[in-house]
Coordinates of C-alpha atoms in Angstrom, one line a residue:
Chain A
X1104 CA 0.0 0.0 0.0
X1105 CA 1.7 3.3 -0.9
X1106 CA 0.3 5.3 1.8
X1107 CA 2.4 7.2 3.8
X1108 CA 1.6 8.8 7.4
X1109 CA 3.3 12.0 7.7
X1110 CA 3.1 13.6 11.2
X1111 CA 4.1 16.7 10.1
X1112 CA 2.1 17.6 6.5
X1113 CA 4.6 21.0 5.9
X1114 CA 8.0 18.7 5.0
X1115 CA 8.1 18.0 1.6
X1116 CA 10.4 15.2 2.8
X1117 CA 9.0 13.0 4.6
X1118 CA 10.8 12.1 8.4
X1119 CA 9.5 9.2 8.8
X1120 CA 11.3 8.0 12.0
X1121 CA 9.1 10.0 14.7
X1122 CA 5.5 8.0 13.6
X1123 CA 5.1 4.7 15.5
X1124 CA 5.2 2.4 12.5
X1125 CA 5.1 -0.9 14.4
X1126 CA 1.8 0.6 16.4
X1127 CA 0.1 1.7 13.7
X1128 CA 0.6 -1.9 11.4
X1129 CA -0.8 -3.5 14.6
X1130 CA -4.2 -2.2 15.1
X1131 CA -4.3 -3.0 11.1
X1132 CA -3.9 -6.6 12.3
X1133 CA -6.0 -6.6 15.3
X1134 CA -9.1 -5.3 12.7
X1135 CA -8.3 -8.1 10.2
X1136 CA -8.4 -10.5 13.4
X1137 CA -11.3 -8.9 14.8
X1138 CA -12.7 -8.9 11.5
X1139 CA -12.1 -12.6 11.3
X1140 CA -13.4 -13.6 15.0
X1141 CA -16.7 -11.8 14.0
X1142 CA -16.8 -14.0 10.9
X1143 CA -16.1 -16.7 12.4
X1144 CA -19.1 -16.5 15.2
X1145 CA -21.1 -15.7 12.8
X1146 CA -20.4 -18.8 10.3
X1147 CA -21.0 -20.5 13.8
X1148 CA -24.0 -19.5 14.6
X1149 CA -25.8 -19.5 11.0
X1150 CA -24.2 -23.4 9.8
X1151 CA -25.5 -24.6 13.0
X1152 CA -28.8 -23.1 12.5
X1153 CA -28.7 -24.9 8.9
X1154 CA -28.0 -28.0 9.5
X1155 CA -30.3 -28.4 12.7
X1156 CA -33.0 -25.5 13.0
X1157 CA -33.6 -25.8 16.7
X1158 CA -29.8 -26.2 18.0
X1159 CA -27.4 -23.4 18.6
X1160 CA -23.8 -23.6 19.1
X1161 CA -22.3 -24.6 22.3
X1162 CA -22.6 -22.0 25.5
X1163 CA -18.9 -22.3 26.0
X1164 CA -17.9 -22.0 22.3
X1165 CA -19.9 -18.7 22.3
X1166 CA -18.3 -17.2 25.2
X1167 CA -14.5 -18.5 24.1
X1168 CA -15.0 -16.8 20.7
X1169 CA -16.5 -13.1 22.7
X1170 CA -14.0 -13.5 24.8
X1171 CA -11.2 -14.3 22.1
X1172 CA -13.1 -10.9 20.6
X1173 CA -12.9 -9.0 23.3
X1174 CA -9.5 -8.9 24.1
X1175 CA -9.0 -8.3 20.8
X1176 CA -11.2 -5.1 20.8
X1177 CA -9.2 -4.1 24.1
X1178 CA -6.1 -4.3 22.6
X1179 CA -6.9 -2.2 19.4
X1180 CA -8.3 0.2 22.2
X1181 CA -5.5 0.7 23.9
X1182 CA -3.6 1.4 21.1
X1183 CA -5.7 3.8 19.3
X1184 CA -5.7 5.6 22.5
X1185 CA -1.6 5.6 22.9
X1186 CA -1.6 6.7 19.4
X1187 CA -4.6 9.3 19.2
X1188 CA -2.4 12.4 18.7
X1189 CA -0.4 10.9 16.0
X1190 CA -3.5 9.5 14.1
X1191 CA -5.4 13.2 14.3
X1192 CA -2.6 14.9 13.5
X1193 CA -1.7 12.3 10.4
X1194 CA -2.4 13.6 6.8
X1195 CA -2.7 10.6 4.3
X1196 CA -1.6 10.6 0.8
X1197 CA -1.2 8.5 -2.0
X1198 CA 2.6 8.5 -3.2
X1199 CA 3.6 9.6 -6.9
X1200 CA 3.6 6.1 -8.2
X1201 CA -0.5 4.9 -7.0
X1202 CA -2.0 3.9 -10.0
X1203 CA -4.4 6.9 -9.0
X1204 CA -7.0 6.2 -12.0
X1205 CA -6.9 2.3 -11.4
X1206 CA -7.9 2.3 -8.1
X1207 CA -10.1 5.3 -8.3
X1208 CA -12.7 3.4 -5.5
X1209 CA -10.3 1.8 -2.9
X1210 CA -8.6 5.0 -3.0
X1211 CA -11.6 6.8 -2.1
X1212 CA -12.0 4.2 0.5
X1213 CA -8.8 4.6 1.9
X1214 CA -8.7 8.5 2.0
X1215 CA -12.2 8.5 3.8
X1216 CA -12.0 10.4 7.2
X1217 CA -15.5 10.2 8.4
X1218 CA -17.0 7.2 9.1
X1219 CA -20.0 5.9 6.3
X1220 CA -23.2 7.5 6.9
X1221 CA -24.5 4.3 8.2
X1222 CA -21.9 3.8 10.5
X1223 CA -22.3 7.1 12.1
X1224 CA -26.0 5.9 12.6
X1225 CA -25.1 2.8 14.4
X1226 CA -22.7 5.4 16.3
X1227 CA -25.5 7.5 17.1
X1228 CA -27.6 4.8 17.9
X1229 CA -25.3 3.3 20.8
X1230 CA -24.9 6.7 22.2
X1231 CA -28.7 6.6 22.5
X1232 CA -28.8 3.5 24.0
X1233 CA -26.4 4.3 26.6
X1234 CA -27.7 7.5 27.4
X1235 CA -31.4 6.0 28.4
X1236 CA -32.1 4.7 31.4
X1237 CA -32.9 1.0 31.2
X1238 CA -29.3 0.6 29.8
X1239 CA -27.5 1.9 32.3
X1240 CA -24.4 0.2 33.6
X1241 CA -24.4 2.2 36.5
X1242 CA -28.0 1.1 37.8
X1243 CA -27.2 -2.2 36.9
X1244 CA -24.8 -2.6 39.1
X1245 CA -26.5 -0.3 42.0
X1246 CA -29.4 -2.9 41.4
X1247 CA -26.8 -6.0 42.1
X1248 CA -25.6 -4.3 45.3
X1249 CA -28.5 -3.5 46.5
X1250 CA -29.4 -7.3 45.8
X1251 CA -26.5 -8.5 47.4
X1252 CA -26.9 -6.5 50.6
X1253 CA -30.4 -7.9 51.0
X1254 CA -29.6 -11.7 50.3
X1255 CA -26.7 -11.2 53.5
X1256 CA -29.6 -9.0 55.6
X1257 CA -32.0 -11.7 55.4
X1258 CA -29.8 -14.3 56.1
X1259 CA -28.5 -12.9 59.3
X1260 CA -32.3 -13.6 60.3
X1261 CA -31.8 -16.9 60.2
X1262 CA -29.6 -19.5 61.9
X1263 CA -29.0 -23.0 61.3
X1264 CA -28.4 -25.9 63.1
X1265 CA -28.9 -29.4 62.4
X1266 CA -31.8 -30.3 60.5
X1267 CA -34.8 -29.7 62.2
X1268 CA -37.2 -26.7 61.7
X1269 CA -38.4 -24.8 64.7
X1270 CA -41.9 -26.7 64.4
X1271 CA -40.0 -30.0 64.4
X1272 CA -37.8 -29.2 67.4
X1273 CA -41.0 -28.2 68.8
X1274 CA -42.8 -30.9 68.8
X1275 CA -39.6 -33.0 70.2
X1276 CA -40.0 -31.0 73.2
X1277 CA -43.6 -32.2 73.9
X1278 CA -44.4 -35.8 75.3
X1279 CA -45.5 -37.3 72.0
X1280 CA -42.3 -36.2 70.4
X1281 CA -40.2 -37.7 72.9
X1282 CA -41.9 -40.7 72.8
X1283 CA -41.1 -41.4 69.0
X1284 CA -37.8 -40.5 69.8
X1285 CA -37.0 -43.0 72.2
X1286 CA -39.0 -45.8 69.4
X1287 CA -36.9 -44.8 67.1
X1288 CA -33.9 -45.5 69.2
X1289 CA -35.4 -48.5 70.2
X1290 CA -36.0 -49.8 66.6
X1291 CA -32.1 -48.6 66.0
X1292 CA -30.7 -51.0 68.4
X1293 CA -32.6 -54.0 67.0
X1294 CA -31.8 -53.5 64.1
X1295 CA -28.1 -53.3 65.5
X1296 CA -28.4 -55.8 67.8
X1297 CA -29.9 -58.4 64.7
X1298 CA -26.7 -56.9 63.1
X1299 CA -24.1 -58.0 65.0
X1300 CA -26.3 -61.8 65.7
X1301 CA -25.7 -62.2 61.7
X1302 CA -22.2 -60.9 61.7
X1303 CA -21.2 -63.4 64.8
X1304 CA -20.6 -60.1 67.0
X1305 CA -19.7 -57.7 64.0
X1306 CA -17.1 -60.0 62.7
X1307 CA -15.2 -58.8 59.3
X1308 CA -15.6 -61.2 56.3
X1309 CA -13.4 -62.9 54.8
X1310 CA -11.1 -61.0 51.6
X1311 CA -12.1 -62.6 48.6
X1312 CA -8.9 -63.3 47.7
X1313 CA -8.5 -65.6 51.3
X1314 CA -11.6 -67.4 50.3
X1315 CA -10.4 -68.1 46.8
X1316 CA -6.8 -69.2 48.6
X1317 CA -8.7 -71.9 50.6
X1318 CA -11.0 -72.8 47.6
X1319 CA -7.3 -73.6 45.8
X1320 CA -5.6 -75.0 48.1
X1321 CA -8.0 -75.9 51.1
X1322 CA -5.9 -73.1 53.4
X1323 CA -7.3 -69.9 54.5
X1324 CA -3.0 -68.5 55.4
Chain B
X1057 CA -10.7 -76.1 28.6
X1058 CA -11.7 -73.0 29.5
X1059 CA -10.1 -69.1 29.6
X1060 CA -12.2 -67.8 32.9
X1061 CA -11.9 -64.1 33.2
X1062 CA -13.1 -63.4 36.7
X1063 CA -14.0 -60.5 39.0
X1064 CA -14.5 -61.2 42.6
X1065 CA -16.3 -58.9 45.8
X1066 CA -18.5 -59.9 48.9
X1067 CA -21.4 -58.7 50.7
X1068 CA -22.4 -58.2 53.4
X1069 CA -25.5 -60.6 54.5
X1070 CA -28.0 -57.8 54.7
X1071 CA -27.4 -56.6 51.1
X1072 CA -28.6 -59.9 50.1
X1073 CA -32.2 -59.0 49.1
X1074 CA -31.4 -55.9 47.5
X1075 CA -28.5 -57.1 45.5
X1076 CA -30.3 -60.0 44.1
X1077 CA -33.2 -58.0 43.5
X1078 CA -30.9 -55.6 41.5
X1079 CA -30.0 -58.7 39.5
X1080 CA -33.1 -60.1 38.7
X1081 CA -34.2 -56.8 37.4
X1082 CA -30.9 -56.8 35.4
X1083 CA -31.0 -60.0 34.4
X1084 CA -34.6 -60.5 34.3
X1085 CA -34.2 -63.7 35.6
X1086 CA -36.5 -64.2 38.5
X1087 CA -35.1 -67.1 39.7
X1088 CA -31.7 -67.6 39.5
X1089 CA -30.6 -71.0 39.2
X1090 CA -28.9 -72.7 42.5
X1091 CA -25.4 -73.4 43.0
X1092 CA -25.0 -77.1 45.1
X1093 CA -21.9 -77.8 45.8
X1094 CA -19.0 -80.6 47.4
X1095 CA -16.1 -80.2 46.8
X1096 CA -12.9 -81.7 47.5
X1097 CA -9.1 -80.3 47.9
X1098 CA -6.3 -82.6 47.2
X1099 CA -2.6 -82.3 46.6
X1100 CA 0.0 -84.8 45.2
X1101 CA 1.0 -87.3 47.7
X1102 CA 4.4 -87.9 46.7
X1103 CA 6.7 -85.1 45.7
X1104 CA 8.6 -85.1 42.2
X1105 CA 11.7 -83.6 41.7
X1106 CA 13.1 -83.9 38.8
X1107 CA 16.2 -83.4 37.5
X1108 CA 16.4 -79.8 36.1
X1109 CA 18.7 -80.3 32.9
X1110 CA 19.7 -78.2 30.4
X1111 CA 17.8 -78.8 27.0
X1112 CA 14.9 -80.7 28.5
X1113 CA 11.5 -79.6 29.4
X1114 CA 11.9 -78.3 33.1
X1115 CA 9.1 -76.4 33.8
X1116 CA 7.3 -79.6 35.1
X1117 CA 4.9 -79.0 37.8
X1118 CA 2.7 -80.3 40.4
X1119 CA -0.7 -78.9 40.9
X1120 CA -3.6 -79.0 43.7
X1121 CA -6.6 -80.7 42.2
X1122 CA -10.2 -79.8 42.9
X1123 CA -13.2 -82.6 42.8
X1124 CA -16.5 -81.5 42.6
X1125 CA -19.3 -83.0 42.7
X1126 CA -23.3 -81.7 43.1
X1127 CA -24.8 -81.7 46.8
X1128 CA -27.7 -82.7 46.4
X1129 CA -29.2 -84.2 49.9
X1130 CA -31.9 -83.5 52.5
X1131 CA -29.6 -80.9 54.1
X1132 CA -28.8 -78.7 50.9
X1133 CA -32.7 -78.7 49.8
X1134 CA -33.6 -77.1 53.6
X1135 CA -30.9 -74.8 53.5
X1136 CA -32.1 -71.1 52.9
X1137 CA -29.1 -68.6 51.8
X1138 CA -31.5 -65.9 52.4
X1139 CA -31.4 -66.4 56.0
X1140 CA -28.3 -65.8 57.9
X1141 CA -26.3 -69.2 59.4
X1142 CA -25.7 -68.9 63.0
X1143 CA -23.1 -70.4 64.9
X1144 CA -25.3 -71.3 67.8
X1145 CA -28.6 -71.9 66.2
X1146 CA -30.5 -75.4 67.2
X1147 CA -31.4 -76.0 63.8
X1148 CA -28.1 -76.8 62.5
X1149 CA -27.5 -77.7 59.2
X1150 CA -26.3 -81.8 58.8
X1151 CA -25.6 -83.5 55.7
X1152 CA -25.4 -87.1 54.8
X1153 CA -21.7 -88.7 54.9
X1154 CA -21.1 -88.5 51.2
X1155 CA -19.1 -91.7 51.2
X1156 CA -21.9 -93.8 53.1
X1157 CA -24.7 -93.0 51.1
X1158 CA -26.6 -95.3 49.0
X1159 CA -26.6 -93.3 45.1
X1160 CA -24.7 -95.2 43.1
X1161 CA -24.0 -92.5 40.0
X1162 CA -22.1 -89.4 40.5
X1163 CA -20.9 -87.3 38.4
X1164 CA -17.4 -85.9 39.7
X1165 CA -15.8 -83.0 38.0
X1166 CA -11.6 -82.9 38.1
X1167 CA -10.4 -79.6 38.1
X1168 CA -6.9 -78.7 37.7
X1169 CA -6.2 -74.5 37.4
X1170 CA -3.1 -72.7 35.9
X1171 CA -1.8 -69.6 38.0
X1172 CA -4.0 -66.9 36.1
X1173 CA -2.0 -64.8 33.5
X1174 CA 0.2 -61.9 34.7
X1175 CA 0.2 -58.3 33.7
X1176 CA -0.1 -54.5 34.5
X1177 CA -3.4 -52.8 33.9
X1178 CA -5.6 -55.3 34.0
X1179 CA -9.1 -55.2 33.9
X1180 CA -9.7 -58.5 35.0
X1181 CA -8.1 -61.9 36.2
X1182 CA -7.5 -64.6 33.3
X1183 CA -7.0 -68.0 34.2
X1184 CA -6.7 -71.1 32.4
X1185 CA -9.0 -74.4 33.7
X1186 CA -8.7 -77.8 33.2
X1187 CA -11.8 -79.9 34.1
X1188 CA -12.7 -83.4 32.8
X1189 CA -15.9 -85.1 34.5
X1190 CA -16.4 -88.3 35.1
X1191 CA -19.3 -90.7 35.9
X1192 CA -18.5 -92.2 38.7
X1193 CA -20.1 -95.4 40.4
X1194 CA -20.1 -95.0 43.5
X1195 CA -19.7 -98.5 44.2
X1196 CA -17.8 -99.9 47.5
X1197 CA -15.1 -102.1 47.7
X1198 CA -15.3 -105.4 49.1
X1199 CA -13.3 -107.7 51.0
X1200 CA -11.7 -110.3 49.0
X1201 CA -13.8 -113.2 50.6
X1202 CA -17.1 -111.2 50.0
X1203 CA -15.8 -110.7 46.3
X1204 CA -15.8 -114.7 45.6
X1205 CA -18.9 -115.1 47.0
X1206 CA -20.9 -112.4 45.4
X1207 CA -19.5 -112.9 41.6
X1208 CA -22.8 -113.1 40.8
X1209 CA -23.8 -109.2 42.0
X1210 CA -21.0 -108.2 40.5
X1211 CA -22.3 -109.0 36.9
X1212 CA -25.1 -107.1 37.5
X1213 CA -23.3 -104.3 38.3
X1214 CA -21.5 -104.2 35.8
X1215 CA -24.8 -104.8 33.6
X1216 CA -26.5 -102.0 35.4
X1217 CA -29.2 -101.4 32.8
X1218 CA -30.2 -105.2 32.9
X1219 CA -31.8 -103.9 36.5
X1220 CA -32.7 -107.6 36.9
X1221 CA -31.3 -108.0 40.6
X1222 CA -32.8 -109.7 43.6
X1223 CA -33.6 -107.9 47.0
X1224 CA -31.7 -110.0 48.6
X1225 CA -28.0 -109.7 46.7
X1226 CA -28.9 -105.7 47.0
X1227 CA -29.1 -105.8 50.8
X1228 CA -26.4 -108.0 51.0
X1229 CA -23.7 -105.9 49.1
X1230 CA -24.9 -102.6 51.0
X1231 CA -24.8 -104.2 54.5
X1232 CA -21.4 -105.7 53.2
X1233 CA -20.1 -102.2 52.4
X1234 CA -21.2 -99.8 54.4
X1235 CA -17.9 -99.8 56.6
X1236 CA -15.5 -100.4 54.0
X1237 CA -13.7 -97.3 52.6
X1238 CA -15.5 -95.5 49.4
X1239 CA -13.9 -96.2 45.9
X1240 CA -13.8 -92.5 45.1
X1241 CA -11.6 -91.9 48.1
X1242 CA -9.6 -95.0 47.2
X1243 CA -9.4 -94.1 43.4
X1244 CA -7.6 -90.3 44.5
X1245 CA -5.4 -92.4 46.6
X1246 CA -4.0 -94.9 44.1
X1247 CA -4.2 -91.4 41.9
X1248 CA -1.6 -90.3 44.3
X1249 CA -3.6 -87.8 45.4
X1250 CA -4.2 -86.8 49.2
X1251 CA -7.6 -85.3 50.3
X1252 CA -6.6 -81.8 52.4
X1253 CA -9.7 -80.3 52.8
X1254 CA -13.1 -79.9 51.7
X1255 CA -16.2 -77.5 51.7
X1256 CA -19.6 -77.3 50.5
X1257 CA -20.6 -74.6 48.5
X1258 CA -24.5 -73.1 48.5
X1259 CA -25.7 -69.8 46.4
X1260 CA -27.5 -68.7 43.1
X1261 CA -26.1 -68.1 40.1
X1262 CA -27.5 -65.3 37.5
X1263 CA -26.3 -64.7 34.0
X1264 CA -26.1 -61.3 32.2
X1265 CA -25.3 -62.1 28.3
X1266 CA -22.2 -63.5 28.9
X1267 CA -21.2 -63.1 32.1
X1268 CA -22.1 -65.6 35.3
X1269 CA -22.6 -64.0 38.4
X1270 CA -23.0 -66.1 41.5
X1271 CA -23.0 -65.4 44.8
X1272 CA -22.8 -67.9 47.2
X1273 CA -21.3 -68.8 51.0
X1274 CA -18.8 -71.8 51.6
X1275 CA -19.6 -74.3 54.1
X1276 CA -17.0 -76.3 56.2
X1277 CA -17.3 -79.4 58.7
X1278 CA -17.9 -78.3 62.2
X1279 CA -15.4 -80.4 64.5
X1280 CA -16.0 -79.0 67.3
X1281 CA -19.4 -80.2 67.9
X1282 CA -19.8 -83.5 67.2
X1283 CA -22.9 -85.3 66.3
X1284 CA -23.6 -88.6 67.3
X1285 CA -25.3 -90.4 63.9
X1286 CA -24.0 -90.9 60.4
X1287 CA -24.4 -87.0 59.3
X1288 CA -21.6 -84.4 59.2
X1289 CA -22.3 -80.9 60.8
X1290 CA -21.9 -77.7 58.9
X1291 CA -20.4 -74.0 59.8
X1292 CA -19.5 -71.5 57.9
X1293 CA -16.6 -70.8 57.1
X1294 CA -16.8 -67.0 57.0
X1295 CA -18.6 -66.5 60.7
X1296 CA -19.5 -63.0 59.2
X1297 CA -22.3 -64.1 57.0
X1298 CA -20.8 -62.7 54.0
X1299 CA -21.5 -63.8 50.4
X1300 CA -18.9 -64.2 48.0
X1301 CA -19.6 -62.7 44.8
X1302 CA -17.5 -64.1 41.8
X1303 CA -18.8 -62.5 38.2
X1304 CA -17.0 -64.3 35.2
X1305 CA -16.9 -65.2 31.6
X1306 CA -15.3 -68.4 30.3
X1307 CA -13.7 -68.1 27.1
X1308 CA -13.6 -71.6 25.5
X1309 CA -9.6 -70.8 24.3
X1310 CA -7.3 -69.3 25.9
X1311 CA -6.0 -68.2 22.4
X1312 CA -9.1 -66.1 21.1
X1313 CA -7.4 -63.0 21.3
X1314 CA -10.6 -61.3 20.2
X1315 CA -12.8 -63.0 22.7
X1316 CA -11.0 -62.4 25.4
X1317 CA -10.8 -59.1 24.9
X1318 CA -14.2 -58.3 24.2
X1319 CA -14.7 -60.5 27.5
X1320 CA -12.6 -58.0 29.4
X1321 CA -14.6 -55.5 28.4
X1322 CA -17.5 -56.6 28.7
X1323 CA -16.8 -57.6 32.8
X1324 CA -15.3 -54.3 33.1
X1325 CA -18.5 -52.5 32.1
X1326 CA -20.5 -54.9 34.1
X1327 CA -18.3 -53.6 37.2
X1328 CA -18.7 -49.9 36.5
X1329 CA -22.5 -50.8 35.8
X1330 CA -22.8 -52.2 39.2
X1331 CA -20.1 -50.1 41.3
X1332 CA -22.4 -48.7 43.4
X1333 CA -23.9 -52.1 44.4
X1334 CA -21.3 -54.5 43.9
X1335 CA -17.1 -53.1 44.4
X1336 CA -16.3 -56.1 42.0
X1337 CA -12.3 -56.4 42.2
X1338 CA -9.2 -58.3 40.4
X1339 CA -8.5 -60.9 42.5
X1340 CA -4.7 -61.1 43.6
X1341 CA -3.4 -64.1 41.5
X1342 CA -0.9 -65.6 43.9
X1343 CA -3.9 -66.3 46.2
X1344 CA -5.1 -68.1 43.2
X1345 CA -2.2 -70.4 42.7
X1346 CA -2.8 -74.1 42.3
X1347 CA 0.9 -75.2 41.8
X1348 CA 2.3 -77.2 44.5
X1349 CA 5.8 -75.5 45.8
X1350 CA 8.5 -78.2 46.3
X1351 CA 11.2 -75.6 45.1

């Protein structure tokens, strides 16, 4: 590409060695990748829906690929933002030897300072958005505190221990309560007591591997 | 011959009813067949020591031989696995002295193992069996007088299917015989084999495409009460009450590669199936060894 970033537009020759080169070729490649991630989600999303109407791509996969896109957007950010001064202050120009009358279109393209009148719509559009209410990061996250403070104030109204409700440890209290208890303790220590009749007094069996000894070779050591 | 890949566990005696209803449901057999067994342990009498010489065969072994037969008297019909067998219960379990009895056929099964087949990571124990059964008849020996005397019931033993024998000839040979020493016993002897031990065996056995599952307890004589007529007491010989479980697959050759692998994989699925139920193990081969050590 014969396009040449001059940070000072008065030099007829051009000092080249104060613009940030290496910055400047990166955020090209962080749009093409960005560019790419979008397709990519997109193919994603659209082949899935063609083969199988009713299924959409994996949760995860989705949020891999924003997040892959993300970063990326963060990155070309940050550098627009390091470079700002540089890139206002830039005058573009196609060099001598552009075959001008070729590439009449891309160079049109290329030279274009404001965005395309659609663009500046979507623009205007998420300005919009942000300025209303319902879309407001700041009262989103008010609501989530707020939230949070009230899940932690009603807990503190309650306290566990064990597993018994109030009514339950209530009724335990009474006469009829205590009575089942001490059944079910009762019932507990037959079936222990059976327990240990059947075990010969809560013997351990036999390994396997001891019974198959004495099934081999008539031994149990 | 058979290739048995086997898994082995136990249970505890009240998991019984759940765990074979579990196994009916996966089986869908409702009533799994019963397992009757007698079995006898014997060992070489006689040590042989060869010499060990280069160029020769020398891995010559000695192994422990199993006889099995079915136990199928008054006792093993009564007896309920489902219940628990306790040491100190009146109604103690008494089967007929094998070797006194009056049945003339049975059918004993000679069982000779290999050490099973060593290995890391594996999903199962694979051991080689050699069985061969024979029809045994049961028939007693005789002293040499009685012999001479009754050559004529002798014919018509050995023309069994004949049947044409007198009461009194029948009587006779019993009453002659009843003390003498059984043939079986006297046939594993001039074997040169020596009786060590011997249990009975009672369970049920399921089976789940190919695999056999049985679970069963192992019975042994009970010395130390002694019962005065011609029967044999029983005790267990796991006081615990706990069931073995064995779950296996016999491969008819122990060269089928294919089989034997699709075997393993097959019990190994069968354990994960039931790991919640069952903890179906590997058993430890050197507990399974049947070789006698003279070296």
């Amino acid at each position: 590409m014969n396009i040449n970033n001059n940070a000072n537009s008065g030099l007829s020759k051009a000092d080249t060695s104060q613009i940030p080169v290496d910055y400047l070729e990166e955020i090209r490649n962080r749009l093409n990748q960005v560019h790419l991630s979008l397709r990519r989600l997109a193919d994603q999303i659209s082949h899935n829906r063609q083969i199988n109407k009713s299924k959409i791509p994996n949760y995860s996969h989705i949020q891999n690929q924003l997040q892959v896109l993300l970063t990326q957007l963060h990155s070309i950010s940050n550098n627009l933002d390091n470079n700002g001064n540089i890139l206002k202050n830039s005058n573009v120009y196609p060099l001598p030897n552009f075959p001008t009358t070729q590439q009449e279109g891309l160079l049109t393209t290329l030279l274009r300072k404001k965005p395309l009148p659609e663009v500046e719509q979507w623009i205007q559009e998420a300005i919009d958005l942000g300025k209303s209410d319902c879309y407001s990061i700041e009262k989103e996250d008010e609501l989530t505190r707020w939230i949070m403070a009230k899940v932690e104030e009603l807990r503190e109204e309650f306290q566990f221990y064990g597993f018994e409700s109030i009514e339950e440890l209530n009724y335990l209290e009474t006469e009829e309560g205590q009575k089942e208890q001490e059944e079910k303790k009762t019932e507990e220590q037959k079936v222990k007591q059976e327990e240990l009749r059947i075990t010969d007094g809560g013997k351990q069996g036999l390994h396997p591997n001891t019974v198959l000894k004495f099934m081999y070779r008539g031994i149990l050591t | 011959m058979v290739h048995q890949l086997l898994l082995v566990s136990k249970i505890p005696h009240k998991n019984y009813i759940q765990t074979v209803s579990t196994l009916q449901a996966l089986t869908g057999i409702t009533s799994p067949q019963t397992i009757s067994t007698y079995t006898l342990v014997t060992k070489p009498h006689n040590e042989f020591r060869p010499k060990a010489e280069a160029g020769k065969v020398n891995q010559i072994e000695q192994y422990y031989m199993k006889c099995i037969t079915t136990w199928s008297d008054a006792a093993s019909a009564n007896l309920d696995i489902s219940q628990p067998i306790l040491k100190h219960d009146n109604d103690s379990i008494l089967v007929d002295r094998l070797f006194m009895g009056d049945d003339n056929d049975r059918h004993w099964t000679l069982q000779i193992s290999d050490i099973p087949v060593a290995g890391k990571n594996q999903t199962c124990s694979a051991q080689t069996i050699y069985e061969s059964t024979l029809v045994h008849h049961h028939t007693k020996v005789k002293d040499q007088e009685k012999i001479a005397d009754e050559k004529d019931s002798t014919k018509v033993e050995d023309a069994e299917d004949v049947m044409e024998v007198d009461d009194k000839s029948f009587i006779e040979k019993n009453s002659s015989s009843s003390k003498k020493k059984d043939s079986f016993l006297q046939f594993l002897e001039d074997l040169g084999y020596d009786v060590i031990n011997q249990y009975w065996l009672s369970g049920i056995r399921f089976f789940h495409n190919d695999i056999i599952i049985e679970i069963f307890k192992i019975l042994i004589r009970d010395d130390e009460t002694s019962v005065s007529n011609d029967k044999i007491k029983l005790k267990l010989l796991d006081d615990s009450n706990e069931f073995q479980v064995r779950a296996y697959i016999n491969v008819p050759k122990s060269t089928d590669v294919e089989l034997i692998n699709q075997g393993a994989k097959d019990l190994s699925k069968f354990q994960d199936f039931l790991k919640n139920l069952i903890q179906l193990e590997i058993p430890d081969r050197m507990y399974m060894d049947s070789r006698v050590m003279s070296r």
